[in-house]
Short mmCIF file of N, CA, C and O in Angstrom, two decimals:
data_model
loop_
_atom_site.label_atom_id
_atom_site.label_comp_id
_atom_site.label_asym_id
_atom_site.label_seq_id
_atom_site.Cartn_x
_atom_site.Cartn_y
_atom_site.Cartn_z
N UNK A 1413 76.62 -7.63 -37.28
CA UNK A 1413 75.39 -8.01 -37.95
C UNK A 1413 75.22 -9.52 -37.84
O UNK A 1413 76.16 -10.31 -37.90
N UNK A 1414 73.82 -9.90 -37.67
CA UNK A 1414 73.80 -11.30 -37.60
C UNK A 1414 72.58 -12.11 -38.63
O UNK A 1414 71.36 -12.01 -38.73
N UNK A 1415 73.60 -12.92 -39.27
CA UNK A 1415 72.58 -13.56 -40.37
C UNK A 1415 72.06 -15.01 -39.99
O UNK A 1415 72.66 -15.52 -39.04
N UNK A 1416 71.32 -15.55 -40.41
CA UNK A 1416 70.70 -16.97 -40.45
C UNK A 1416 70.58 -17.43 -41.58
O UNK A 1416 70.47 -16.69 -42.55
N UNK A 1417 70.57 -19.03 -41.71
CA UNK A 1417 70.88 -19.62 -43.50
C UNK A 1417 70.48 -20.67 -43.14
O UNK A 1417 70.46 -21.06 -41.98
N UNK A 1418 70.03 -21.36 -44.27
CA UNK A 1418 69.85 -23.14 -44.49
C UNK A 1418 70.77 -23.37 -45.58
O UNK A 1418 70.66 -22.83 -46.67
N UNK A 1419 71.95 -24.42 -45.18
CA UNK A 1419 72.85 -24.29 -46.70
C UNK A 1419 73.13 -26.08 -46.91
O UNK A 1419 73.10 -26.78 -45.90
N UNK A 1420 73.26 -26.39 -47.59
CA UNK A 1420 73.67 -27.78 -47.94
C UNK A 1420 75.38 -28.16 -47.75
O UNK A 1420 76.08 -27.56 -48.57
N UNK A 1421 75.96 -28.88 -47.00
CA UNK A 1421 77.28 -28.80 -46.84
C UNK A 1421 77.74 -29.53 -48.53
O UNK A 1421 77.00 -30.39 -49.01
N UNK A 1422 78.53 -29.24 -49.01
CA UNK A 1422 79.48 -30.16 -50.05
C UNK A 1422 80.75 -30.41 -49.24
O UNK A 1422 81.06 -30.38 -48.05
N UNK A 1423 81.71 -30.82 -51.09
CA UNK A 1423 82.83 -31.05 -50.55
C UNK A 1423 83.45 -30.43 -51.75
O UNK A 1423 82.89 -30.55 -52.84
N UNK A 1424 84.84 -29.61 -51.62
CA UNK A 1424 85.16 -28.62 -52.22
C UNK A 1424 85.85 -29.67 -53.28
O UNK A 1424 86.36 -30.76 -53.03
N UNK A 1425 85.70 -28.94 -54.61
CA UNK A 1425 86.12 -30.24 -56.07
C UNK A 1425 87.35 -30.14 -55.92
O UNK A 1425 87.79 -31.08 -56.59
N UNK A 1426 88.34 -29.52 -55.40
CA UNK A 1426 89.46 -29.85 -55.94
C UNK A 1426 90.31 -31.28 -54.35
O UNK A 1426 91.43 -31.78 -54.35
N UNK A 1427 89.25 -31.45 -53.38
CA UNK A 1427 89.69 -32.06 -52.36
C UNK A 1427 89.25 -33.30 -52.04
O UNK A 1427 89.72 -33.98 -51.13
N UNK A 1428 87.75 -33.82 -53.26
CA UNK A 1428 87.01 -34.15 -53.33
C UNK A 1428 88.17 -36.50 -52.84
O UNK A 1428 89.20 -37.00 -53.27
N UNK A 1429 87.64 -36.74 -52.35
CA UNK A 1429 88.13 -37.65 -51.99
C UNK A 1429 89.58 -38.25 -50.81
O UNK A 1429 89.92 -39.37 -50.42
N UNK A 1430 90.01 -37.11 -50.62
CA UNK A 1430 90.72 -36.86 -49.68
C UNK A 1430 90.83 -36.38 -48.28
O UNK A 1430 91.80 -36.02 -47.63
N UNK A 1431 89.04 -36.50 -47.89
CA UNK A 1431 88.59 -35.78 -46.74
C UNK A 1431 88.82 -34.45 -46.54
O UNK A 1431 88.81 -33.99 -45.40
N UNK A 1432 89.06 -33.63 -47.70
CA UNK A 1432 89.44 -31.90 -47.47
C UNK A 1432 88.31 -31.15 -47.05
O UNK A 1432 87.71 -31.57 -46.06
N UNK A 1433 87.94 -30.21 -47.57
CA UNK A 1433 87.44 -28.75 -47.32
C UNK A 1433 85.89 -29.16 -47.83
O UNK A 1433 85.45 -29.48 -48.93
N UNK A 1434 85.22 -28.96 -46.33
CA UNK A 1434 83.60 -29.14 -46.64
C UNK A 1434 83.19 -27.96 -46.43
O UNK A 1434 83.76 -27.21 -45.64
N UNK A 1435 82.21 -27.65 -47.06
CA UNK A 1435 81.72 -25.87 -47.52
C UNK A 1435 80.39 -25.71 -47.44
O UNK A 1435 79.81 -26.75 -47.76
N UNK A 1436 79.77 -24.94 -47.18
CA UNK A 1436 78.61 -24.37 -47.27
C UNK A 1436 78.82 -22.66 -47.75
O UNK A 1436 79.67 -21.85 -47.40
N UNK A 1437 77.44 -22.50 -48.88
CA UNK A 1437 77.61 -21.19 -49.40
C UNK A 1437 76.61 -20.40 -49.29
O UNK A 1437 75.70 -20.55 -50.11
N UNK A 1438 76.46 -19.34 -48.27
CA UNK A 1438 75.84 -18.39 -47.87
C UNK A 1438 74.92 -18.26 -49.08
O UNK A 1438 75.50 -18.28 -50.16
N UNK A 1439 73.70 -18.15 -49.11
CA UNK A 1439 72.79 -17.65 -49.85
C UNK A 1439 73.83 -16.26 -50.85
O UNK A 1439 74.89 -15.67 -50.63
N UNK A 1440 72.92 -16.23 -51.81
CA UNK A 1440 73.68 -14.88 -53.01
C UNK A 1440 73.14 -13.67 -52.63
O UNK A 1440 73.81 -12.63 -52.65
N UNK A 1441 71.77 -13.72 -52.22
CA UNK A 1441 71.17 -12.25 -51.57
C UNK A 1441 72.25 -11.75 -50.48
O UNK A 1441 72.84 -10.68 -50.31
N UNK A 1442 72.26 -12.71 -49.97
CA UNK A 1442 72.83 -12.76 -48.62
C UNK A 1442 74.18 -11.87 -48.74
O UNK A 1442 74.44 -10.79 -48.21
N UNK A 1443 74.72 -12.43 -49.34
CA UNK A 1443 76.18 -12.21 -49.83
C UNK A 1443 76.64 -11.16 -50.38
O UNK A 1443 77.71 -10.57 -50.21
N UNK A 1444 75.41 -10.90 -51.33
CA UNK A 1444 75.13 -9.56 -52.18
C UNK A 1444 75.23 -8.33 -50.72
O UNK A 1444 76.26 -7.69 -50.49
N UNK A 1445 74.31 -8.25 -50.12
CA UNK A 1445 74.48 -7.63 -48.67
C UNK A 1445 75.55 -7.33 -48.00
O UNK A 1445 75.90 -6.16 -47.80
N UNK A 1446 76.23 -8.43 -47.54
CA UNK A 1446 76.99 -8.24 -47.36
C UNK A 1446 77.84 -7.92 -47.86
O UNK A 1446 77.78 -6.70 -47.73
N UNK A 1447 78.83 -8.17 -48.50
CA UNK A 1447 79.91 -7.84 -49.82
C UNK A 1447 79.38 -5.89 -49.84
O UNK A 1447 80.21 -4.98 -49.75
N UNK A 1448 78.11 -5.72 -49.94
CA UNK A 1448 77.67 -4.08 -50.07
C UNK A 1448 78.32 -3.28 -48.60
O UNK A 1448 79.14 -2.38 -48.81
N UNK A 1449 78.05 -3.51 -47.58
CA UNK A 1449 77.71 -2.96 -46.57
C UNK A 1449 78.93 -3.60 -45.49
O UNK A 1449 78.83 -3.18 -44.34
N UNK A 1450 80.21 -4.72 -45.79
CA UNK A 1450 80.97 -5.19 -45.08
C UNK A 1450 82.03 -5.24 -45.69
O UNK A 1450 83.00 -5.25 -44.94
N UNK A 1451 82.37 -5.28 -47.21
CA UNK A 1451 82.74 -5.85 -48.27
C UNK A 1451 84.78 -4.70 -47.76
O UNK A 1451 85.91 -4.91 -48.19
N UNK A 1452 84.46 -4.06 -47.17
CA UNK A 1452 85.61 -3.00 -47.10
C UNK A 1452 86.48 -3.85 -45.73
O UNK A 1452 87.69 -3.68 -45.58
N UNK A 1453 85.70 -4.71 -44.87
CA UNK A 1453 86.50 -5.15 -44.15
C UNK A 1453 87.20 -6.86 -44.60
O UNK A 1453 87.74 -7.67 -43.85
N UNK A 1454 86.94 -6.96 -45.98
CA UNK A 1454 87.78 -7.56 -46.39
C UNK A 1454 89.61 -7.62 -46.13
O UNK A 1454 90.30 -6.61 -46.00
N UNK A 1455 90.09 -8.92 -46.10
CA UNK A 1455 91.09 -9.06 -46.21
C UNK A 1455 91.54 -9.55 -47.44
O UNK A 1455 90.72 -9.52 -48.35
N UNK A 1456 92.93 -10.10 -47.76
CA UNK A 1456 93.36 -10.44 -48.81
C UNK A 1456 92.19 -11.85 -49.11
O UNK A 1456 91.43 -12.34 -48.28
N UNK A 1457 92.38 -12.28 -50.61
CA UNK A 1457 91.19 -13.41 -50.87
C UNK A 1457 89.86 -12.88 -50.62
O UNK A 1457 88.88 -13.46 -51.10
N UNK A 1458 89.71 -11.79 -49.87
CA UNK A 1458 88.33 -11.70 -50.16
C UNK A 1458 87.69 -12.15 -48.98
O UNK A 1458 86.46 -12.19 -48.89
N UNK A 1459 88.55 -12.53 -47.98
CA UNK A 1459 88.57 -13.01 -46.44
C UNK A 1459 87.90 -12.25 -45.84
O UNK A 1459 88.10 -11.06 -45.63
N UNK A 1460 86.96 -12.97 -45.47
CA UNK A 1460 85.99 -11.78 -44.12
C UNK A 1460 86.17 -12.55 -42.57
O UNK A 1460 85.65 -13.66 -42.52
N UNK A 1461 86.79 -12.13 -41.46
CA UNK A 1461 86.64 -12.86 -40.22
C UNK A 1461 85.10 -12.46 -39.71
O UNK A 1461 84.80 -11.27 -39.64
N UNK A 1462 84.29 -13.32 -39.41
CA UNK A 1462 83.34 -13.59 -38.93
C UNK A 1462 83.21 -14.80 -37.63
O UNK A 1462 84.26 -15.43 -37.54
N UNK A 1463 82.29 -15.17 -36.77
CA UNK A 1463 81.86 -15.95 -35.88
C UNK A 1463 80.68 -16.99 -36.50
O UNK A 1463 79.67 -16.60 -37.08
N UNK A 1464 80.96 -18.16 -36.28
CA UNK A 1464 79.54 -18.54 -36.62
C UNK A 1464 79.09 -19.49 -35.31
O UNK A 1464 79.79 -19.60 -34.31
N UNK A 1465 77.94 -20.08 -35.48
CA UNK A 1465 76.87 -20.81 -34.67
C UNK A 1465 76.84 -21.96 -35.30
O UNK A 1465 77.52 -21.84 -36.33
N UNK A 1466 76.34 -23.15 -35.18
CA UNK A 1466 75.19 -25.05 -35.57
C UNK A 1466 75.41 -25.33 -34.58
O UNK A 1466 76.50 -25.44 -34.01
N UNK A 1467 74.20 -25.52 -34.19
CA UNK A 1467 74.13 -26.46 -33.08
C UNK A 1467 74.17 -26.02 -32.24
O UNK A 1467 73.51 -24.99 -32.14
N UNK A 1468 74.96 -26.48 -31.07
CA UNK A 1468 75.77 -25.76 -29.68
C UNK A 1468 76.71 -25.68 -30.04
O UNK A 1468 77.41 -25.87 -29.04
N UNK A 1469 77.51 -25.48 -31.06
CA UNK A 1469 78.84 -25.20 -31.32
C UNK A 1469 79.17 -23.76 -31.80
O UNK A 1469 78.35 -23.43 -32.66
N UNK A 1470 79.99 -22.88 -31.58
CA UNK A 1470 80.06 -21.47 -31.80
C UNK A 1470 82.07 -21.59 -32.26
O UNK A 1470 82.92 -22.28 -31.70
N UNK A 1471 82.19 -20.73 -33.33
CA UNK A 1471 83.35 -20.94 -33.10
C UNK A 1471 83.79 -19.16 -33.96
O UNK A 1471 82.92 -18.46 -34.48
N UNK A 1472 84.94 -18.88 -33.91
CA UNK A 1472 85.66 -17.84 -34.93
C UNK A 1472 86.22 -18.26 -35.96
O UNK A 1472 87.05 -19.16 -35.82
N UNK A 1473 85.93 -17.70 -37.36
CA UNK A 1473 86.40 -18.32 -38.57
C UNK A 1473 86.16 -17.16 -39.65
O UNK A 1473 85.91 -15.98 -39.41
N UNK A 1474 86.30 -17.81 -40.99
CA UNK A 1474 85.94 -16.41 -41.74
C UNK A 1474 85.13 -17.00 -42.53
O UNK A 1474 84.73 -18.14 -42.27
N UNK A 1475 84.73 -16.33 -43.64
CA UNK A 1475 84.40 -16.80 -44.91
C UNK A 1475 85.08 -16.00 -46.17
O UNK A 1475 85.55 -14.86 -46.20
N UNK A 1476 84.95 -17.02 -47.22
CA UNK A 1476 85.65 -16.45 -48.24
C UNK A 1476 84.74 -16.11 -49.03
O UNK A 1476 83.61 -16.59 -48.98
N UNK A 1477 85.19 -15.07 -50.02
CA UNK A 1477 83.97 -14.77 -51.67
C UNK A 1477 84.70 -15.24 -52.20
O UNK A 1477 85.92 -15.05 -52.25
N UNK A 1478 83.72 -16.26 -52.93
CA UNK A 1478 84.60 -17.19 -54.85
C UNK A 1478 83.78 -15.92 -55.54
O UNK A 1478 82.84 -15.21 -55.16
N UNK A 1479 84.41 -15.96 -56.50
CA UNK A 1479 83.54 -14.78 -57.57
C UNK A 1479 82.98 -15.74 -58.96
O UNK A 1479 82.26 -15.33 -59.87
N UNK A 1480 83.51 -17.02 -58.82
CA UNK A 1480 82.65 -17.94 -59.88
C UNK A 1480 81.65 -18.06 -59.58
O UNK A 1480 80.73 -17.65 -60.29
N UNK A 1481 81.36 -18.92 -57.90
CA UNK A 1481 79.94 -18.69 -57.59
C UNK A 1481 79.42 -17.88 -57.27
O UNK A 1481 78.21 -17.98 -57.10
N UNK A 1482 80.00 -16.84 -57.06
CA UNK A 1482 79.49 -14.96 -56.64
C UNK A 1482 78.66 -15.28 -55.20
O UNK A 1482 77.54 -14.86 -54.89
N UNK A 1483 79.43 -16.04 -54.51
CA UNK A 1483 78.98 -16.06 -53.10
C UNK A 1483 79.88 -16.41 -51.98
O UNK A 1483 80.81 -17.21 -52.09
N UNK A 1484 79.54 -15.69 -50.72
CA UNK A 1484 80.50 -15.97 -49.76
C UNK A 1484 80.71 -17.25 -49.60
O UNK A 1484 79.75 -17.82 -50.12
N UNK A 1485 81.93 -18.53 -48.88
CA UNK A 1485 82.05 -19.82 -48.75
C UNK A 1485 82.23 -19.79 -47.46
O UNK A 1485 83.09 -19.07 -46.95
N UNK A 1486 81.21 -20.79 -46.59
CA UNK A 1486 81.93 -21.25 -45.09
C UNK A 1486 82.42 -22.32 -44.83
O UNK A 1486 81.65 -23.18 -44.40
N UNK A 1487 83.75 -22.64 -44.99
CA UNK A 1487 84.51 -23.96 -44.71
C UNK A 1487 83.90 -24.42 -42.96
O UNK A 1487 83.37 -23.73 -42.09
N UNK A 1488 84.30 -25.92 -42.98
CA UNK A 1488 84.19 -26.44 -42.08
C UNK A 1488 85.11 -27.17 -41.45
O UNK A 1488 85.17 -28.30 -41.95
N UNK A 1489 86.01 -27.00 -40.41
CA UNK A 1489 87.15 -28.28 -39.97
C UNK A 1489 86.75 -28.69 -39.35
O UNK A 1489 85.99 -28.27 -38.48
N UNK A 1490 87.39 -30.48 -39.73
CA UNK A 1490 86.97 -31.66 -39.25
C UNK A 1490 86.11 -31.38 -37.88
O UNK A 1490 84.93 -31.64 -37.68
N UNK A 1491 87.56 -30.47 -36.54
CA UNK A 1491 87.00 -30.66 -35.43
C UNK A 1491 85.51 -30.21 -35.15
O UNK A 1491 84.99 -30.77 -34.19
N UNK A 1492 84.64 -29.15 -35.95
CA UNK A 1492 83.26 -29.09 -36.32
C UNK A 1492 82.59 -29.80 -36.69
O UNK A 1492 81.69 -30.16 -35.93
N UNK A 1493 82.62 -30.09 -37.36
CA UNK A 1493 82.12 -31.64 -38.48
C UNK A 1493 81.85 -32.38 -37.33
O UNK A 1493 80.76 -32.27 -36.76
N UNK A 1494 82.89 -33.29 -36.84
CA UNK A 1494 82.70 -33.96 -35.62
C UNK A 1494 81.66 -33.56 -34.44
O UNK A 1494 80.71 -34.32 -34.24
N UNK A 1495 81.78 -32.66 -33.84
CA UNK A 1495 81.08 -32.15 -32.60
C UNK A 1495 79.75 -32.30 -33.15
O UNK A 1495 79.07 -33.14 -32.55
N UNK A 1496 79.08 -31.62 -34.31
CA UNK A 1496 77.73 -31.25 -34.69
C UNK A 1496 77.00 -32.09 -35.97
O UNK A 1496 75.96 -31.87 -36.59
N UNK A 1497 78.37 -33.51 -36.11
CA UNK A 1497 78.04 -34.57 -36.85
C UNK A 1497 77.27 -33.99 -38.18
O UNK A 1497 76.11 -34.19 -38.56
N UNK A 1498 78.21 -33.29 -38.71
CA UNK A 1498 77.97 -32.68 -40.68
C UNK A 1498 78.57 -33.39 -41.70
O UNK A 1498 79.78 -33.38 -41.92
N UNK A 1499 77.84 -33.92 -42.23
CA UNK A 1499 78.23 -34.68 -43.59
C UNK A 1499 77.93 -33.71 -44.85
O UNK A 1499 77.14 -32.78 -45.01
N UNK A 1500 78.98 -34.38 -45.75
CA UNK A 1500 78.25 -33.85 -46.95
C UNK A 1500 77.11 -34.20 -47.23
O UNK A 1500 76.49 -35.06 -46.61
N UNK A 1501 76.66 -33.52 -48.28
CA UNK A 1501 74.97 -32.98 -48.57
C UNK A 1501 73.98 -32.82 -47.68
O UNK A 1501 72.79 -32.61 -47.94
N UNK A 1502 74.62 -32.95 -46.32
CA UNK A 1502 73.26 -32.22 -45.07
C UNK A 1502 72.78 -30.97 -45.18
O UNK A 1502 73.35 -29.94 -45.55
N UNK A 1503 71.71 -31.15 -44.81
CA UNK A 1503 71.41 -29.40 -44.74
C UNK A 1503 71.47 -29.01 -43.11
O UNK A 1503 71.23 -29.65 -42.08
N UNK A 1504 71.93 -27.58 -43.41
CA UNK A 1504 72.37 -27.76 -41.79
C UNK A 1504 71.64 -25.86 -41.74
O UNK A 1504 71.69 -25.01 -42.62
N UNK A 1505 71.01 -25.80 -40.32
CA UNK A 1505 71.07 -24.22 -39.82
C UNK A 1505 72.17 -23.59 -39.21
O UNK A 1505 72.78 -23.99 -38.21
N UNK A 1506 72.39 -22.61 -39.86
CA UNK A 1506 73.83 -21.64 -39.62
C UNK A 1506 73.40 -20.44 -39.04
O UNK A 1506 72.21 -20.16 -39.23
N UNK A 1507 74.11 -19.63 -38.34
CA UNK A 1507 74.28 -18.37 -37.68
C UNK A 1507 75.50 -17.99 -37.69
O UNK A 1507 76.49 -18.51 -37.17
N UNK A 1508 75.35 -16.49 -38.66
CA UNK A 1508 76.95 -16.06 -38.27
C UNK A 1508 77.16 -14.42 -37.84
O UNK A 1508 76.47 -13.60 -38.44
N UNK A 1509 77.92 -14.02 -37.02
CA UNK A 1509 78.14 -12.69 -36.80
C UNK A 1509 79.27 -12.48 -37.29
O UNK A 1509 80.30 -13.15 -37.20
N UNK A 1510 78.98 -11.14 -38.05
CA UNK A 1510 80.20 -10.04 -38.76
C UNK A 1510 80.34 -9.01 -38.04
O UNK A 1510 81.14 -8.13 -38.37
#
């Protein structure tokens, strides 16, 4: 299945100054959906392996469900960040296949 998003990157609070874990969070509809109809190919955490898209960059990764924010999370490593130049609070277009 393939979704599309506009998400705002952050930076995850507990990494917050240490250059850690920059995130973007799938819309809640979105998530809601998924979690319904994918939610079984969970792994432990709540781990879904998925593919995503920005830019010209394509890579394999997963996303996680927080259940505080009741939405899937897509981390970002550095080596992404870099290539497709993502800062925090950008808004960025995403594509991901499950």
């Amino acid at each position: 299945m393939k979704y599309e998003f506009t998400a705002k990157v952050w930076n995850y609070s507990s990494t917050v100054g240490t250059g850690g874990w920059h995130i973007a969070c799938l819309p809640k509809e979105m998530s809601k959906e998924i979690r319904e109809n994918l939610g079984f190919l969970e792994e432990g955490w709540g781990r879904l392996k998925m593919t995503a898209k920005i830019g010209n960059t394509q890579w394999e990764t997963a996303i996680w469900f927080d259940t505080k924010l009741d939405t899937y999370l897509l981390p970002f490593k550095a080596e992404i960040r870099k290539k497709e130049k993502i800062t925090t609070d950008k808004e960025i277009e995403i594509m991901i296949w499950i």
